[in-house]
């Protein structure tokens, strides 16, 4: 499995940047991170440009290349036409992004006086730019990889047998809707659909009354595979480029009526929000951990889903959080309140296993395809990654600082996902934010 199994000089905890905000201990974007995105100047209709985030600024990669601060292969990468998205850059694979990332660390490192003198030419404050959807997603697949989430949801409907018999053998997933993937900050309109609350009456059509969020990680495909040619788990991570936060908004009442017998459809296709930042797998190297050990009695993964490297460091130790703020809280000036915190490293299936399974029938993945993890939940109540679980299907409503209660989302609610990785001896790096506000 092509994983950078040990950190390199770009992960050195002592590295500091001449961008002072990047040296703050709680920043999401120290010099050791450098997540990629696409931007244009706020209020202007300029063509988008490729950038990385550092501290409270973005670095315009094309400007760095024009200033001859980047040379060689890395310069070619920095000049890559983005066509509004990262796709053409991602299609070159992970070696090119490694080269560019090393070059950027040298440019942004404290003591590079030549680059610092050109700071106004190559950087912009984050507040002055509009961040766009980073990747043009042609295909989107969503998995169900948290056994805690699957067990919780299953127990609501099948208390005697919450997990279906295939769960521990096969990474469960479904094909989602790519056209409704939106960038953080986009308003989310409450969807309408068929629901049936009374089994003795016909269904009705109207706005969902059980709107929910789902805390997830999305992984973007860099290089694809040919139709009919599966990707082995040993090579799976060669095809994964980076990760983002992802909120798979869900209409639970529509979902419970329509999923019989095929699965999610209109209950999921109205909006999926992604972060504007893609954190490379290389930046996350120090935070790789073993895939969780399976409990005694659980079956071992079938051979096509099993590899020694995946067992050693196939998981990523990310802390993920959900923050909620109602319209009333915003009016009072209240900060968002955290409603859950979970660990991505506890997922039952790893990203490599998801990709290997996805292609195992010969399915061809393409550059920019998005693979989502499914809701990331833990065993504790405050680690449940959606309101369906957190408020236990409405029977245990959350209470907000205003005294308001939430079983499901109300109009005006603001949901923000956050994520970060930390480990002793390394700089904490973050995934940024993934935010949306519900409107009628």
Coordinates of C-alpha atoms in Angstrom, one line a residue:
X1 CA 0.0 0.0 0.0
X2 CA 1.6 3.3 -1.1
X3 CA 1.6 5.1 2.2
X4 CA 4.4 7.5 3.3
X5 CA 4.9 5.5 6.5
X6 CA 7.3 7.9 8.2
X7 CA 7.3 11.7 8.4
X8 CA 9.9 13.8 6.5
X9 CA 11.4 17.3 6.8
X10 CA 8.1 18.9 5.9
X11 CA 6.6 17.6 9.1
X12 CA 9.4 18.9 11.4
X13 CA 7.7 20.4 14.5
X14 CA 10.4 23.1 14.7
X15 CA 9.5 24.6 11.3
X16 CA 8.2 28.2 11.5
X17 CA 6.9 30.5 8.8
X18 CA 7.3 34.2 8.1
X19 CA 3.5 34.2 7.9
X20 CA 3.2 34.9 11.7
X21 CA -0.3 33.6 12.1
X22 CA 0.9 30.2 10.9
X23 CA 3.0 29.9 14.1
X24 CA 0.1 30.2 16.4
X25 CA -0.5 26.9 18.3
X26 CA -4.2 26.6 17.5
X27 CA -4.1 27.5 13.8
X28 CA -5.5 24.9 11.4
X29 CA -3.0 25.9 8.8
X30 CA 0.7 25.8 10.0
X31 CA 3.5 25.4 7.5
X32 CA 3.3 21.6 8.1
X33 CA -0.2 21.5 6.6
X34 CA -0.6 23.6 3.4
X35 CA -4.0 22.3 2.2
X36 CA -5.0 23.0 -1.4
X37 CA -8.0 25.1 -2.6
X38 CA -9.3 27.3 -5.4
X39 CA -9.9 31.0 -4.9
X40 CA -10.7 34.3 -6.5
X41 CA -10.6 37.8 -5.1
X42 CA -13.7 38.7 -3.2
X43 CA -16.1 40.8 -5.2
X44 CA -14.3 40.3 -8.5
X45 CA -14.9 38.0 -11.4
X46 CA -11.3 37.0 -12.0
X47 CA -10.4 33.6 -13.2
X48 CA -9.9 31.2 -10.3
X49 CA -6.4 30.3 -9.1
X50 CA -4.9 27.5 -7.2
X51 CA -3.8 28.2 -3.7
X52 CA -2.7 26.8 -0.3
X53 CA -3.8 28.0 3.1
X54 CA -1.2 29.1 5.7
X55 CA -2.2 30.9 8.9
X56 CA -4.6 33.6 8.1
X57 CA -3.6 33.9 4.4
X58 CA -3.6 32.1 1.1
X59 CA -0.6 31.6 -1.1
X60 CA -1.3 32.1 -4.9
X61 CA 0.6 29.4 -6.5
X62 CA 0.6 30.9 -10.0
X63 CA 2.0 34.1 -8.5
X64 CA 4.8 32.1 -6.9
X65 CA 5.7 30.5 -10.2
X66 CA 5.6 33.9 -12.0
X67 CA 8.0 35.3 -9.4
X68 CA 10.4 32.4 -10.1
X69 CA 10.2 31.3 -6.4
X70 CA 9.3 27.7 -7.6
X71 CA 11.5 25.8 -10.1
X72 CA 11.5 22.4 -11.8
X73 CA 8.6 20.0 -11.6
X74 CA 7.0 22.0 -8.8
X75 CA 6.9 25.1 -11.0
X76 CA 5.0 23.2 -13.6
X77 CA 2.5 22.1 -11.0
X78 CA 2.0 25.6 -9.7
X79 CA 1.3 26.9 -13.2
X80 CA -1.2 24.1 -13.9
X81 CA -4.4 25.6 -15.4
X82 CA -7.1 24.9 -12.8
X83 CA -10.1 25.3 -15.0
X84 CA -12.0 26.4 -11.9
X85 CA -11.0 23.3 -10.0
X86 CA -8.1 21.2 -8.8
X87 CA -8.8 18.2 -11.1
X88 CA -6.0 18.7 -13.7
X89 CA -3.5 19.0 -10.9
X90 CA -4.8 16.0 -9.1
X91 CA -4.7 13.8 -12.2
X92 CA -0.9 14.0 -12.1
X93 CA -0.8 11.8 -9.0
X94 CA 0.7 12.2 -5.6
X95 CA 4.4 12.5 -6.6
X96 CA 3.8 16.0 -8.1
X97 CA 1.9 17.3 -5.1
X98 CA 4.8 16.0 -2.8
X99 CA 7.3 18.0 -4.9
X100 CA 5.2 21.1 -4.8
X101 CA 4.5 20.8 -1.1
X102 CA 8.3 20.6 -0.4
X103 CA 8.9 23.6 -2.5
X104 CA 6.2 25.6 -0.7
X105 CA 7.7 24.7 2.7
X106 CA 11.0 26.2 1.5
X107 CA 9.4 29.4 0.3
X108 CA 7.2 29.9 3.4
X109 CA 9.8 29.0 5.9
X110 CA 11.0 31.6 8.4
X111 CA 14.3 33.1 7.1
X112 CA 13.4 33.0 3.4
X113 CA 13.9 36.8 3.0
X114 CA 13.5 36.7 -0.8
X115 CA 10.1 35.2 -0.5
X116 CA 9.0 37.3 2.4
X117 CA 9.9 40.5 0.5
X118 CA 7.3 39.4 -2.1
X119 CA 4.6 38.6 0.4
X120 CA 2.2 41.2 -0.9
X121 CA 2.6 39.7 -4.4
X122 CA 2.2 36.0 -3.6
X123 CA -0.2 36.1 -0.6
X124 CA -3.6 37.5 0.2
X125 CA -5.6 37.6 3.5
X126 CA -8.2 34.9 3.7
X127 CA -10.7 37.6 4.5
X128 CA -10.1 39.1 1.0
X129 CA -10.8 36.0 -1.1
X130 CA -13.8 33.8 -2.1
X131 CA -13.1 30.1 -1.7
X132 CA -14.7 28.0 -4.3
X133 CA -15.6 24.3 -4.5
X134 CA -12.2 22.8 -4.8
X135 CA -12.9 19.8 -7.0
X136 CA -15.2 19.1 -9.9
X137 CA -16.9 16.0 -8.7
X138 CA -18.3 13.7 -11.4
X139 CA -19.1 10.7 -9.3
X140 CA -19.9 10.6 -5.6
X141 CA -20.2 7.4 -3.4
X142 CA -21.1 7.4 0.3
X143 CA -20.1 4.6 2.6
X144 CA -21.4 3.4 6.0
X145 CA -18.1 2.6 7.6
X146 CA -18.7 3.4 11.3
X147 CA -19.9 0.3 13.1
X148 CA -21.0 2.5 16.0
X149 CA -23.3 4.5 13.6
X150 CA -24.6 1.4 11.9
X151 CA -25.3 -0.3 15.3
X152 CA -27.1 2.8 16.7
X153 CA -29.3 3.3 13.6
X154 CA -30.0 -0.4 13.3
X155 CA -31.0 -0.7 16.9
X156 CA -33.7 2.0 16.4
X157 CA -35.4 -0.2 13.8
X158 CA -34.2 -3.7 14.6
X159 CA -33.3 -3.7 18.3
X160 CA -32.8 -7.5 18.4
X161 CA -30.5 -7.6 15.4
X162 CA -29.1 -4.1 14.7
X163 CA -26.4 -5.1 12.2
X164 CA -27.4 -6.8 9.0
X165 CA -25.5 -10.0 8.4
X166 CA -23.2 -8.5 5.6
X167 CA -21.9 -5.5 7.6
X168 CA -18.7 -7.1 8.9
X169 CA -17.8 -8.6 5.5
X170 CA -18.5 -5.8 3.0
X171 CA -18.0 -2.0 3.1
X172 CA -21.6 -0.9 2.5
X173 CA -22.1 2.1 0.3
X174 CA -24.4 3.8 -2.2
X175 CA -24.0 6.1 -5.2
X176 CA -24.9 9.7 -4.3
X177 CA -25.6 12.8 -6.4
X178 CA -22.6 14.8 -7.5
X179 CA -24.5 17.7 -9.0
X180 CA -25.7 18.9 -5.5
X181 CA -22.3 19.0 -3.9
X182 CA -21.7 22.6 -2.6
X183 CA -18.9 24.4 -0.9
X184 CA -18.9 25.5 2.7
X185 CA -21.1 28.5 3.4
X186 CA -23.7 27.7 0.8
X187 CA -27.3 28.0 2.2
X188 CA -29.2 24.7 2.4
X189 CA -32.8 24.8 1.4
X190 CA -35.1 22.5 3.3
X191 CA -36.2 19.8 0.8
X192 CA -39.7 18.5 0.2
X193 CA -40.7 14.9 -0.5
X194 CA -43.0 12.1 0.3
X195 CA -43.3 11.0 4.0
X196 CA -45.6 8.6 5.7
X197 CA -46.0 9.1 9.5
X198 CA -49.3 7.1 9.8
X199 CA -49.1 3.5 8.5
X200 CA -52.9 3.4 8.1
X201 CA -52.9 6.5 5.8
X202 CA -51.4 7.3 2.4
X203 CA -48.2 9.3 2.2
X204 CA -48.2 13.1 2.0
X205 CA -45.9 15.5 0.1
X206 CA -44.3 18.5 1.8
X207 CA -41.1 19.9 3.5
X208 CA -39.2 17.4 5.6
X209 CA -39.8 17.7 9.3
X210 CA -36.7 15.6 10.2
X211 CA -33.7 17.4 8.6
X212 CA -30.4 16.1 9.8
X213 CA -26.6 16.6 9.3
X214 CA -24.0 13.8 9.0
X215 CA -20.4 14.3 10.1
X216 CA -18.2 12.7 7.5
X217 CA -14.8 12.7 5.9
X218 CA -14.6 12.9 2.1
X219 CA -11.6 11.4 0.2
X220 CA -10.8 12.6 -3.4
X221 CA -9.5 10.3 -6.1
X222 CA -6.4 11.6 -7.8
X223 CA -5.6 9.1 -10.6
X224 CA -8.4 6.9 -11.7
X225 CA -8.4 3.3 -12.9
X226 CA -9.5 1.8 -16.2
X227 CA -12.9 0.1 -16.6
X228 CA -12.6 -3.6 -15.8
X229 CA -9.4 -3.2 -13.9
X230 CA -9.8 -3.4 -10.1
X231 CA -7.3 -1.5 -7.8
X232 CA -5.8 -3.8 -5.2
X233 CA -5.7 -2.7 -1.6
X234 CA -1.9 -2.7 -1.9
X235 CA -2.2 0.1 -4.4
X236 CA -5.3 1.8 -3.2
X237 CA -3.8 4.8 -1.6
X238 CA -1.8 5.7 -4.8
X239 CA -5.2 6.7 -6.1
X240 CA -6.3 8.8 -3.1
X241 CA -5.1 12.4 -3.2
X242 CA -6.5 14.1 -0.1
X243 CA -9.4 14.5 2.3
X244 CA -12.0 17.2 3.3
X245 CA -14.8 17.6 5.8
X246 CA -18.2 16.6 4.4
X247 CA -21.7 17.1 5.6
X248 CA -24.2 14.7 4.0
X249 CA -27.5 16.5 4.8
X250 CA -30.3 14.0 5.2
X251 CA -34.1 14.2 5.4
X252 CA -34.8 11.3 7.7
X253 CA -38.6 11.1 7.3
X254 CA -38.2 11.0 3.5
X255 CA -35.4 8.5 3.8
X256 CA -37.4 6.1 6.0
X257 CA -40.3 6.0 3.5
X258 CA -38.3 5.9 0.2
X259 CA -35.5 3.5 1.1
X260 CA -37.7 0.4 0.9
X261 CA -36.3 -1.5 -0.9
X262 CA -33.5 0.2 -2.7
X263 CA -31.9 2.8 -0.5
X264 CA -31.3 6.6 -0.2
X265 CA -32.6 8.7 -3.1
X266 CA -34.3 12.1 -2.7
X267 CA -33.6 12.2 1.0
X268 CA -29.9 12.7 0.3
X269 CA -29.6 14.3 -3.1
X270 CA -30.7 17.9 -2.3
X271 CA -27.3 19.0 -0.8
X272 CA -23.9 17.7 0.3
X273 CA -21.5 20.3 1.7
X274 CA -17.7 20.0 1.5
X275 CA -14.9 22.1 2.9
X276 CA -13.0 24.4 0.5
X277 CA -9.7 22.8 1.6
X278 CA -8.2 19.5 0.6
X279 CA -5.6 18.2 3.0
X280 CA -3.2 16.0 1.3
X281 CA -2.5 12.5 2.6
X282 CA 1.1 13.4 2.7
X283 CA 0.4 16.2 5.3
X284 CA -1.4 13.6 7.4
X285 CA 1.5 11.1 7.4
X286 CA 2.4 11.7 11.1
X287 CA -1.2 10.9 12.1
X288 CA -1.5 7.5 10.5
X289 CA -2.5 4.8 13.0
X290 CA -3.3 1.0 12.8
X291 CA -6.7 0.0 11.5
X292 CA -8.8 -0.8 14.6
X293 CA -8.3 -4.3 15.9
X294 CA -11.5 -6.2 15.3
X295 CA -13.3 -7.7 18.3
X296 CA -12.9 -11.4 19.0
X297 CA -15.4 -13.3 16.9
X298 CA -15.6 -10.8 14.1
X299 CA -14.5 -12.2 10.7
X300 CA -11.2 -11.1 9.3
X301 CA -11.5 -9.0 6.1
X302 CA -11.6 -11.1 2.9
X303 CA -8.2 -11.3 1.2
X304 CA -8.9 -8.6 -1.4
X305 CA -9.6 -6.2 1.6
X306 CA -6.6 -7.3 3.7
X307 CA -3.0 -6.0 3.6
X308 CA -0.3 -5.8 6.2
X309 CA 0.3 -2.1 5.6
X310 CA -3.4 -1.3 6.0
X311 CA -3.3 -3.1 9.3
X312 CA -0.2 -1.1 10.4
X313 CA -1.2 2.4 9.4
X314 CA -4.4 2.3 7.3
X315 CA -6.4 4.6 9.6
X316 CA -6.0 8.4 10.2
X317 CA -6.3 9.7 13.7
X318 CA -8.6 12.8 13.1
X319 CA -10.7 14.4 15.8
X320 CA -14.0 15.5 14.3
X321 CA -16.6 17.9 15.8
X322 CA -20.1 19.2 15.1
X323 CA -21.0 22.7 16.3
X324 CA -24.6 24.0 16.2
X325 CA -26.0 27.6 16.4
X326 CA -29.6 28.5 16.1
X327 CA -30.9 31.8 14.6
X328 CA -31.8 32.9 18.1
X329 CA -28.2 32.2 19.3
X330 CA -26.9 34.3 16.4
X331 CA -29.3 37.2 17.3
X332 CA -28.0 37.1 20.9
X333 CA -24.4 37.0 19.8
X334 CA -23.9 33.5 21.2
X335 CA -21.0 31.3 19.9
X336 CA -21.9 27.9 18.4
X337 CA -22.2 25.1 20.9
X338 CA -20.4 21.8 20.3
X339 CA -22.8 18.8 20.1
X340 CA -20.5 16.0 19.3
X341 CA -16.8 14.9 19.0
X342 CA -15.7 11.7 17.4
X343 CA -12.6 9.9 16.1
X344 CA -12.1 9.0 12.5
X345 CA -9.5 6.5 13.4
X346 CA -12.2 4.2 14.9
X347 CA -13.9 3.5 11.6
X348 CA -14.6 -0.2 10.9
X349 CA -13.4 0.2 7.3
X350 CA -10.4 2.2 6.1
X351 CA -10.3 4.5 3.1
X352 CA -8.0 2.0 1.3
X353 CA -10.6 -0.7 1.9
X354 CA -13.4 1.5 0.6
X355 CA -11.5 2.3 -2.6
X356 CA -10.4 -1.3 -3.2
X357 CA -14.0 -2.6 -2.7
X358 CA -15.4 0.1 -4.9
X359 CA -13.2 -1.0 -7.8
X360 CA -13.3 -4.7 -7.0
X361 CA -16.0 -5.4 -9.6
X362 CA -14.1 -3.4 -12.3
X363 CA -15.8 0.0 -11.6
X364 CA -13.7 2.8 -13.0
X365 CA -13.0 5.7 -10.7
X366 CA -12.1 9.1 -12.2
X367 CA -10.0 12.0 -11.1
X368 CA -12.1 14.1 -8.7
X369 CA -14.4 11.3 -7.7
X370 CA -15.5 11.7 -4.1
X371 CA -15.6 8.8 -1.6
X372 CA -17.4 9.7 1.7
X373 CA -16.9 7.7 4.8
X374 CA -20.5 7.8 6.1
X375 CA -21.4 9.2 9.5
X376 CA -18.4 9.2 11.9
X377 CA -19.7 8.1 15.3
X378 CA -18.2 6.7 18.5
X379 CA -19.5 4.5 21.3
X380 CA -20.3 7.5 23.7
X381 CA -23.4 9.6 23.4
X382 CA -21.5 12.8 22.8
X383 CA -19.6 11.2 19.9
X384 CA -22.6 10.5 17.8
X385 CA -22.2 12.2 14.4
X386 CA -25.8 13.0 13.5
X387 CA -28.9 14.2 15.2
X388 CA -30.8 11.0 14.5
X389 CA -28.4 9.3 16.9
X390 CA -27.6 12.3 19.2
X391 CA -31.2 12.9 20.0
X392 CA -32.1 9.2 19.6
X393 CA -34.7 9.6 16.9
X394 CA -36.3 12.6 18.7
X395 CA -36.7 10.9 22.1
X396 CA -33.8 12.7 23.8
X397 CA -33.7 16.2 22.4
X398 CA -30.6 18.4 22.7
X399 CA -31.0 21.6 24.7
X400 CA -29.2 24.7 23.4
X401 CA -27.9 27.6 25.6
X402 CA -31.1 29.5 24.7
X403 CA -33.3 26.8 26.2
X404 CA -34.3 25.8 22.7
X405 CA -34.5 22.0 22.0
X406 CA -33.5 20.1 18.9
X407 CA -34.6 16.7 17.8
X408 CA -33.9 17.6 14.2
X409 CA -32.8 20.8 12.5
X410 CA -35.0 23.9 12.4
X411 CA -34.9 26.7 9.8
X412 CA -32.1 29.2 10.6
X413 CA -29.9 26.5 12.3
X414 CA -26.2 26.8 11.4
X415 CA -24.2 23.6 11.4
X416 CA -20.4 23.7 11.4
X417 CA -18.1 20.7 11.1
X418 CA -14.5 21.0 12.3
X419 CA -11.6 18.6 12.3
X420 CA -8.0 18.3 13.3
X421 CA -5.1 15.9 13.9
X422 CA -2.6 16.2 16.7
X423 CA 0.2 14.0 18.1
X424 CA 3.0 14.6 20.5
X425 CA 6.1 15.7 18.7
X426 CA 4.2 17.2 15.7
X427 CA 2.3 20.3 14.9
X428 CA -1.5 20.2 15.1
X429 CA -3.0 20.5 11.7
X430 CA -6.7 21.2 10.9
X431 CA -9.2 20.6 8.1
X432 CA -10.8 24.1 8.3
X433 CA -14.5 24.3 8.5
X434 CA -17.5 22.9 6.7
X435 CA -20.6 25.1 7.3
X436 CA -24.2 25.5 6.1
X437 CA -27.3 27.3 7.3
X438 CA -30.8 25.8 6.8
X439 CA -33.3 28.0 5.1
X440 CA -37.0 27.4 4.5

